[in-house]
Short mmCIF file of C-alpha atoms and ligand atoms in Angstrom, two decimals:
data_model
loop_
_atom_site.label_atom_id
_atom_site.label_comp_id
_atom_site.label_asym_id
_atom_site.label_seq_id
_atom_site.Cartn_x
_atom_site.Cartn_y
_atom_site.Cartn_z
CA MET A 943 141.18 169.25 12.37
CA MET A 944 141.48 168.22 16.02
CA ALA A 945 141.03 171.16 18.36
CA THR A 946 143.73 171.78 20.95
CA PRO A 947 142.67 174.53 23.37
CA LEU A 948 144.88 177.05 25.13
CA PRO A 949 144.02 178.28 28.61
CA GLY A 950 142.69 181.80 29.06
CA LEU A 951 140.71 182.04 25.83
CA PRO A 952 136.97 182.61 25.45
CA ASP A 953 134.70 179.67 24.47
CA ARG A 954 133.17 181.70 21.69
CA VAL A 955 134.22 184.65 19.52
CA THR A 956 131.92 186.93 17.54
CA ILE A 957 133.39 187.75 14.17
CA TYR A 958 132.47 191.24 12.97
CA GLU A 959 132.87 190.87 9.21
CA VAL A 960 134.04 194.05 7.46
CA GLY A 961 134.82 192.78 3.93
CA PRO A 962 131.90 194.41 2.13
CA ARG A 963 132.72 197.79 3.69
CA ASP A 964 136.44 197.98 4.59
CA GLY A 965 137.34 195.57 1.79
CA LEU A 966 135.33 196.97 -1.08
CA GLN A 967 135.88 200.65 -0.16
CA ASN A 968 139.47 200.14 -1.23
CA GLU A 969 138.93 198.50 -4.61
CA LYS A 970 140.00 200.58 -7.60
CA ALA A 971 136.99 199.49 -9.60
CA VAL A 972 133.48 199.90 -8.31
CA VAL A 973 132.02 196.44 -7.73
CA PRO A 974 128.55 196.04 -9.26
CA VAL A 975 125.72 196.19 -6.74
CA GLU A 976 124.49 192.65 -7.58
CA VAL A 977 127.96 191.28 -6.80
CA LYS A 978 128.00 193.14 -3.47
CA SER A 979 124.57 191.81 -2.61
CA GLU A 980 125.59 188.23 -3.44
CA PHE A 981 128.81 188.68 -1.43
CA VAL A 982 126.93 189.80 1.71
CA THR A 983 124.29 187.07 1.25
CA ARG A 984 126.95 184.36 0.90
CA LEU A 985 128.82 185.64 3.96
CA ALA A 986 125.60 185.36 5.97
CA ALA A 987 125.03 181.85 4.59
CA ALA A 988 128.54 180.91 5.74
CA GLY A 989 127.44 181.73 9.30
CA LEU A 990 128.64 185.30 9.80
CA THR A 991 126.09 187.12 11.95
CA THR A 992 127.47 190.66 11.89
CA ILE A 993 128.36 192.05 8.48
CA GLU A 994 129.40 195.69 8.06
CA THR A 995 127.67 196.23 4.76
CA THR A 996 128.46 199.72 3.47
CA SER A 997 128.98 203.36 4.45
CA PHE A 998 126.75 206.41 4.41
CA VAL A 999 129.67 208.77 3.86
CA HIS A 1000 130.04 211.44 1.20
CA PRO A 1001 129.84 209.64 -2.16
CA LYS A 1002 132.70 211.75 -3.55
CA TRP A 1003 134.96 210.70 -0.67
CA VAL A 1004 134.32 206.97 -1.16
CA PRO A 1005 132.81 206.41 -4.62
CA GLN A 1006 133.17 202.64 -4.19
CA LEU A 1007 130.33 202.74 -1.66
CA ALA A 1008 128.21 205.44 -3.28
CA ASP A 1009 125.61 202.77 -4.06
CA ALA A 1010 124.74 202.24 -0.37
CA GLU A 1011 120.99 202.91 -0.87
CA GLU A 1012 120.87 200.76 -3.96
CA LEU A 1013 122.63 197.87 -2.22
CA LEU A 1014 120.37 197.97 0.82
CA GLY A 1015 117.39 198.13 -1.55
CA VAL A 1016 118.28 194.82 -3.23
CA LEU A 1017 119.97 192.96 -0.35
CA PRO A 1018 117.75 190.23 1.10
CA ARG A 1019 118.21 190.90 4.82
CA SER A 1020 117.95 187.94 7.18
CA GLY A 1021 116.47 188.51 10.64
CA ASP A 1022 119.35 186.72 12.38
CA VAL A 1023 122.06 188.90 10.84
CA ARG A 1024 123.12 192.41 11.84
CA TYR A 1025 124.11 194.77 9.01
CA PRO A 1026 125.92 197.75 10.58
CA VAL A 1027 127.00 200.65 8.36
CA LEU A 1028 129.48 203.50 8.81
CA VAL A 1029 127.94 206.88 9.54
CA PRO A 1030 130.12 209.99 10.04
CA ASN A 1031 127.51 212.72 10.48
CA GLU A 1032 123.82 213.56 10.72
CA ARG A 1033 123.37 213.48 6.95
CA GLY A 1034 124.71 209.91 7.03
CA LEU A 1035 122.39 209.04 9.91
CA ASP A 1036 119.37 210.37 7.99
CA ARG A 1037 120.31 208.10 5.09
CA ALA A 1038 120.80 205.10 7.40
CA LEU A 1039 117.44 205.62 9.09
CA ALA A 1040 115.69 206.00 5.75
CA ASN A 1041 117.06 202.57 4.81
CA GLY A 1042 115.95 200.66 7.89
CA ILE A 1043 119.41 200.36 9.44
CA THR A 1044 119.48 199.39 13.14
CA GLU A 1045 123.24 199.37 13.81
CA ILE A 1046 125.71 202.11 12.96
CA ALA A 1047 129.40 202.82 13.52
CA ILE A 1048 130.98 206.23 13.92
CA PHE A 1049 134.70 206.38 13.21
CA GLY A 1050 137.06 208.64 15.12
CA SER A 1051 140.82 209.01 14.93
CA ALA A 1052 143.39 208.95 17.70
CA THR A 1053 145.52 211.37 15.67
CA GLU A 1054 144.96 214.84 14.22
CA SER A 1055 146.63 213.89 10.92
CA PHE A 1056 144.15 211.13 10.12
CA ALA A 1057 141.13 213.04 11.48
CA ARG A 1058 141.97 215.80 9.02
CA ARG A 1059 142.50 213.45 6.07
CA ASN A 1060 139.62 211.09 6.73
CA LEU A 1061 136.97 213.42 8.13
CA ASN A 1062 138.12 216.91 7.11
CA ARG A 1063 138.00 217.83 10.78
CA THR A 1064 140.23 218.16 13.85
CA VAL A 1065 139.72 215.51 16.53
CA ASP A 1066 137.63 218.01 18.55
CA GLU A 1067 135.55 218.98 15.52
CA SER A 1068 134.94 215.34 14.63
CA LEU A 1069 133.72 214.61 18.16
CA LYS A 1070 131.34 217.57 17.82
CA MET A 1071 130.14 216.09 14.52
CA PHE A 1072 129.58 212.64 16.12
CA ALA A 1073 127.77 213.84 19.27
CA PRO A 1074 124.35 214.52 17.70
CA VAL A 1075 124.69 211.37 15.56
CA VAL A 1076 125.04 209.14 18.63
CA GLU A 1077 122.38 211.04 20.57
CA ARG A 1078 119.81 210.79 17.80
CA ALA A 1079 120.74 207.21 16.93
CA ARG A 1080 120.24 206.11 20.53
CA ALA A 1081 116.94 207.97 20.75
CA GLU A 1082 115.85 205.97 17.69
CA GLY A 1083 116.91 202.73 19.42
CA LEU A 1084 119.97 202.08 17.24
CA TRP A 1085 123.08 200.24 18.44
CA VAL A 1086 126.23 202.36 18.01
CA ARG A 1087 129.84 201.24 17.68
CA ALA A 1088 132.81 203.64 17.71
CA TYR A 1089 136.08 203.01 15.94
CA VAL A 1090 139.28 204.62 17.12
CA SER A 1091 141.69 204.57 14.18
CA MET A 1092 145.50 204.83 14.27
CA ALA A 1093 145.35 203.30 17.75
CA LEU A 1094 148.72 201.53 17.38
CA GLY A 1095 150.57 203.89 15.07
CA ASP A 1096 150.05 206.56 12.43
CA PRO A 1097 151.74 206.88 9.03
CA TRP A 1098 152.29 210.63 9.41
CA GLU A 1099 152.85 210.94 13.17
CA GLY A 1100 154.62 207.64 13.89
CA ASP A 1101 154.13 206.28 17.41
CA VAL A 1102 150.84 207.24 19.01
CA PRO A 1103 151.00 207.46 22.82
CA ILE A 1104 148.63 205.06 24.58
CA GLY A 1105 147.32 207.93 26.72
CA GLN A 1106 146.26 209.81 23.59
CA VAL A 1107 144.36 206.77 22.28
CA VAL A 1108 142.66 206.21 25.63
CA SER A 1109 141.66 209.88 25.79
CA VAL A 1110 140.00 209.90 22.34
CA ALA A 1111 138.45 206.46 22.99
CA SER A 1112 136.95 207.65 26.27
CA ARG A 1113 135.47 210.73 24.62
CA LEU A 1114 133.95 208.56 21.88
CA MET A 1115 132.47 206.12 24.39
CA ASP A 1116 131.20 208.99 26.59
CA LEU A 1117 129.01 210.04 23.67
CA GLY A 1118 126.99 206.88 24.41
CA CYS A 1119 128.47 204.19 22.16
CA SER A 1120 128.07 200.53 23.08
CA GLN A 1121 131.28 199.15 21.61
CA LEU A 1122 134.75 200.44 20.84
CA SER A 1123 136.74 198.89 18.02
CA ILE A 1124 140.50 199.40 18.33
CA GLY A 1125 141.73 200.19 14.82
CA ASP A 1126 145.27 199.31 13.80
CA THR A 1127 144.62 201.04 10.52
CA ILE A 1128 148.13 200.51 9.12
CA GLY A 1129 148.88 197.18 10.79
CA VAL A 1130 152.04 198.22 12.64
CA GLY A 1131 151.05 196.99 16.11
CA THR A 1132 152.61 194.04 17.93
CA PRO A 1133 151.12 191.85 20.70
CA GLY A 1134 152.72 193.56 23.72
CA HIS A 1135 151.47 196.95 22.52
CA VAL A 1136 147.97 195.56 21.97
CA THR A 1137 147.92 194.07 25.48
CA ALA A 1138 149.13 197.31 27.05
CA LEU A 1139 146.49 199.35 25.21
CA ILE A 1140 143.69 196.98 26.26
CA GLU A 1141 144.89 197.19 29.87
CA ALA A 1142 145.01 200.99 29.72
CA LEU A 1143 141.49 201.14 28.26
CA GLY A 1144 140.32 198.83 31.07
CA ALA A 1145 141.92 201.10 33.66
CA ALA A 1146 140.00 204.01 32.09
CA GLY A 1147 136.71 202.10 32.49
CA ILE A 1148 136.39 200.62 28.98
CA GLY A 1149 136.39 196.91 29.80
CA THR A 1150 136.86 194.04 27.36
CA ASP A 1151 133.09 193.39 27.36
CA ARG A 1152 132.80 196.62 25.32
CA LEU A 1153 135.88 196.14 23.12
CA ALA A 1154 136.50 194.80 19.65
CA VAL A 1155 139.76 194.65 17.73
CA HIS A 1156 140.22 195.74 14.12
CA PHE A 1157 143.61 194.74 12.78
CA HIS A 1158 144.94 195.39 9.31
CA ASP A 1159 147.57 192.85 8.29
CA THR A 1160 150.13 195.12 6.59
CA TYR A 1161 153.04 193.80 8.64
CA GLY A 1162 151.71 190.25 9.10
CA GLN A 1163 150.89 190.88 12.77
CA ALA A 1164 147.09 190.72 12.72
CA LEU A 1165 146.67 187.12 13.86
CA ALA A 1166 149.31 187.39 16.60
CA ASN A 1167 147.71 190.63 17.79
CA THR A 1168 144.30 188.96 17.78
CA LEU A 1169 145.54 186.13 19.97
CA ALA A 1170 146.96 188.72 22.40
CA ALA A 1171 143.59 190.50 22.47
CA LEU A 1172 141.71 187.24 23.09
CA ARG A 1173 144.05 186.42 25.97
CA ALA A 1174 143.33 189.88 27.38
CA GLY A 1175 139.59 189.07 27.34
CA VAL A 1176 138.31 190.50 24.05
CA THR A 1177 135.59 188.39 22.35
CA VAL A 1178 134.69 190.47 19.28
CA VAL A 1179 137.14 190.38 16.37
CA ASP A 1180 136.86 192.30 13.10
CA ALA A 1181 138.00 190.47 9.98
CA SER A 1182 137.56 190.72 6.24
CA ALA A 1183 136.66 187.74 4.05
CA GLY A 1184 139.57 186.90 1.78
CA GLY A 1185 141.68 189.63 3.43
CA LEU A 1186 140.17 192.38 1.29
CA GLY A 1187 140.64 195.89 2.53
CA GLY A 1188 142.50 199.04 3.35
CA CYS A 1189 141.62 202.66 3.73
CA PRO A 1190 141.61 205.09 0.79
CA TYR A 1191 142.75 207.90 3.12
CA ALA A 1192 145.72 205.96 4.60
CA GLU A 1193 147.86 204.62 1.80
CA SER A 1194 149.91 202.35 4.01
CA ALA A 1195 146.79 200.39 5.03
CA THR A 1196 146.39 196.98 3.36
CA GLY A 1197 143.76 194.36 3.89
CA ASN A 1198 142.30 193.46 7.23
CA LEU A 1199 142.93 190.22 9.05
CA PRO A 1200 141.46 187.63 6.65
CA THR A 1201 138.36 186.02 8.16
CA GLU A 1202 139.48 182.58 6.94
CA ASP A 1203 142.86 182.88 8.73
CA LEU A 1204 141.01 183.85 11.91
CA VAL A 1205 138.53 180.97 11.63
CA TRP A 1206 141.34 178.48 10.97
CA MET A 1207 143.11 179.56 14.18
CA LEU A 1208 139.92 179.59 16.25
CA ASN A 1209 138.86 176.17 14.93
CA GLY A 1210 142.27 174.83 15.94
CA LEU A 1211 141.87 176.32 19.40
CA GLY A 1212 138.36 174.91 19.78
CA VAL A 1213 136.85 178.42 20.02
CA GLU A 1214 133.32 178.56 18.55
CA THR A 1215 132.52 181.05 15.78
CA GLY A 1216 129.52 179.49 14.04
CA VAL A 1217 131.27 180.00 10.69
CA ASP A 1218 131.54 177.26 8.06
CA LEU A 1219 135.12 177.60 6.79
CA ASP A 1220 134.52 175.75 3.51
CA GLU A 1221 131.60 177.97 2.57
CA LEU A 1222 133.58 181.04 3.51
CA VAL A 1223 136.60 180.00 1.43
CA ALA A 1224 134.31 179.26 -1.52
CA THR A 1225 132.81 182.76 -1.15
CA SER A 1226 136.22 184.45 -1.09
CA ARG A 1227 137.41 182.45 -4.10
CA TRP A 1228 134.27 183.49 -5.96
CA MET A 1229 134.84 187.14 -4.94
CA ALA A 1230 138.51 186.95 -5.99
CA GLY A 1231 137.26 185.80 -9.40
CA ARG A 1232 134.97 188.83 -9.61
CA LEU A 1233 137.85 191.15 -8.63
CA GLY A 1234 140.26 189.46 -11.04
CA ARG A 1235 143.06 188.65 -8.61
CA PRO A 1236 143.80 185.96 -6.01
CA SER A 1237 142.84 186.44 -2.38
CA PRO A 1238 145.74 187.44 -0.11
CA SER A 1239 144.39 185.10 2.61
CA ARG A 1240 146.88 182.30 3.25
CA VAL A 1241 144.06 179.95 4.25
CA VAL A 1242 142.07 180.69 1.08
CA GLN A 1243 145.23 179.97 -0.93
CA ALA A 1244 146.01 176.77 0.99
CA LEU A 1245 142.48 175.42 0.59
CA SER A 1246 142.20 176.25 -3.11
CA PRO A 1247 143.12 173.69 -5.80
CA GLU A 1248 146.48 174.41 -7.43
CA SER A 1249 144.92 174.83 -10.84
CA GLU A 1250 143.20 178.06 -9.69
P1 HMG B 622 133.04 217.54 4.28
O1 HMG B 622 133.46 217.84 2.89
O2 HMG B 622 133.71 218.30 5.39
O3 HMG B 622 131.45 217.63 4.39
O4 HMG B 622 133.26 216.00 4.53
P2 HMG B 622 130.51 218.83 4.83
O5 HMG B 622 129.93 218.50 6.17
O6 HMG B 622 131.23 220.14 4.70
O7 HMG B 622 129.37 218.75 3.73
C1 HMG B 622 129.67 219.05 2.36
C2 HMG B 622 128.59 218.49 1.45
O8 HMG B 622 128.59 217.08 1.53
C3 HMG B 622 127.17 218.91 1.82
O9 HMG B 622 126.46 219.04 0.59
C4 HMG B 622 126.63 217.74 2.56
O10 HMG B 622 125.22 217.59 2.48
C5 HMG B 622 127.29 216.59 1.84
P3 HMG B 622 126.07 220.48 0.00
O11 HMG B 622 125.25 221.10 1.08
O12 HMG B 622 127.38 221.16 -0.21
O13 HMG B 622 125.34 220.12 -1.26
N1 HMG B 622 127.45 215.45 2.76
C6 HMG B 622 126.97 214.22 2.54
N2 HMG B 622 126.32 213.64 1.52
C7 HMG B 622 125.97 212.36 1.67
N3 HMG B 622 126.23 211.60 2.76
C8 HMG B 622 126.89 212.13 3.79
C9 HMG B 622 127.29 213.48 3.69
N4 HMG B 622 127.96 214.29 4.55
C10 HMG B 622 128.05 215.47 3.96
N5 HMG B 622 127.14 211.40 4.89
C11 HMG B 622 132.70 213.95 5.66
C12 HMG B 622 133.04 215.42 5.82
C13 HMG B 622 132.73 213.32 7.03
C14 HMG B 622 131.31 213.84 5.06
C15 HMG B 622 133.75 213.30 4.70
O14 HMG B 622 135.02 213.57 5.22
C16 HMG B 622 133.60 211.83 4.55
O15 HMG B 622 132.61 211.36 3.97
N6 HMG B 622 134.56 211.04 5.05
C17 HMG B 622 134.47 209.57 5.02
C18 HMG B 622 135.83 208.97 4.77
C19 HMG B 622 135.72 207.48 4.81
O16 HMG B 622 134.66 206.88 4.62
N7 HMG B 622 136.86 206.82 5.05
C20 HMG B 622 136.93 205.37 5.12
C21 HMG B 622 136.28 204.79 6.35
S1 HMG B 622 137.27 204.96 7.83
C22 HMG B 622 138.27 203.51 7.83
O17 HMG B 622 138.32 202.83 6.86
C23 HMG B 622 138.93 203.12 9.12
C24 HMG B 622 138.25 201.93 9.82
O18 HMG B 622 138.22 200.78 8.99
C25 HMG B 622 138.96 201.61 11.13
C26 HMG B 622 140.48 201.42 10.98
O19 HMG B 622 140.92 200.64 10.11
O20 HMG B 622 141.19 202.06 11.78
C27 HMG B 622 136.78 202.27 10.18
MG1 MG B 623 139.87 199.45 8.69
#
């Protein structure tokens, strides 16, 4: 495909792949550990350099990822690839450190409703839970990302004021995190809202050099919102191979922005990602076969033979 650039976009985008974590945490069936390991390995072979691999959360809360230790035990880890994992508390950090993890992500909520459902805590209590995690992680030399979920809307509370998101985001970043990922957990956001939030975060001192965007595609807005974020200066974009995903504690969440749809757009714009689209599509088709249903990614569908 011939690339046709647009002004005001970065030359290069880092894709933060979340399929193995955000995607597989939402599957009804638990995917066998060998399949997970092959999935992550194939994603790395397709050129993805940051792959959120699993979560060290309570195994009863997310049974789909209860095999985190087992997976990291069998996964051949390449030196050029980063394998961040979700860590909610000190118990999770202990498990991550025991497994040689060097990048972690804490995950806060802009709303009380989701903090309660996802973390069994108020927003204040969850920040208290995260503080020693970030402090200890940094002392151990780990890189720490913070998510702020429900940043563009909440299924129980409806609209979430930008000021409320900025306030929680600032408190998360003040703990000492290096990157903030803006979570549109239920995919309701639209490009003007995304732009306004990024501007408000910038005004509060969280510049685009420290931002990532994490869009679920429930309302078909993820790609448009991503373009808005890129135009606002963001260069790190979360996506999920094949469009797998959701959140077990937010029923209205569907899959994330499919990585293939993102790569197709960025290829067309001449923005470098380092990802081989054909290998990625082949990986998602293989994974769809393992899961027993077609990938929701439009690009995976378009590039797959009709017989499949
Ligand atoms: P809790 O029940 O309040 O836990 O859950 P607790 O602190 O009271 O501890 C209770 C017991 O659990 C203790 O055991 C702990 O040791 C154990 P006991 O002493 O009774 O024998 N425990 C653990 N065991 C293993 N690993 C741990 C751990 N922590 C405690 N890490 C907790 C609080 C935070 C643990 C729980 O709410 C939880 O695990 N939540 C995770 C929910 C989750 O993973 N959600 C999906 C990810 S978020 C998401 O998808 C959004 C995102 O994609 C961005 C977006 O889209 O917006 C990131
Ligand atoms: Mg998510």
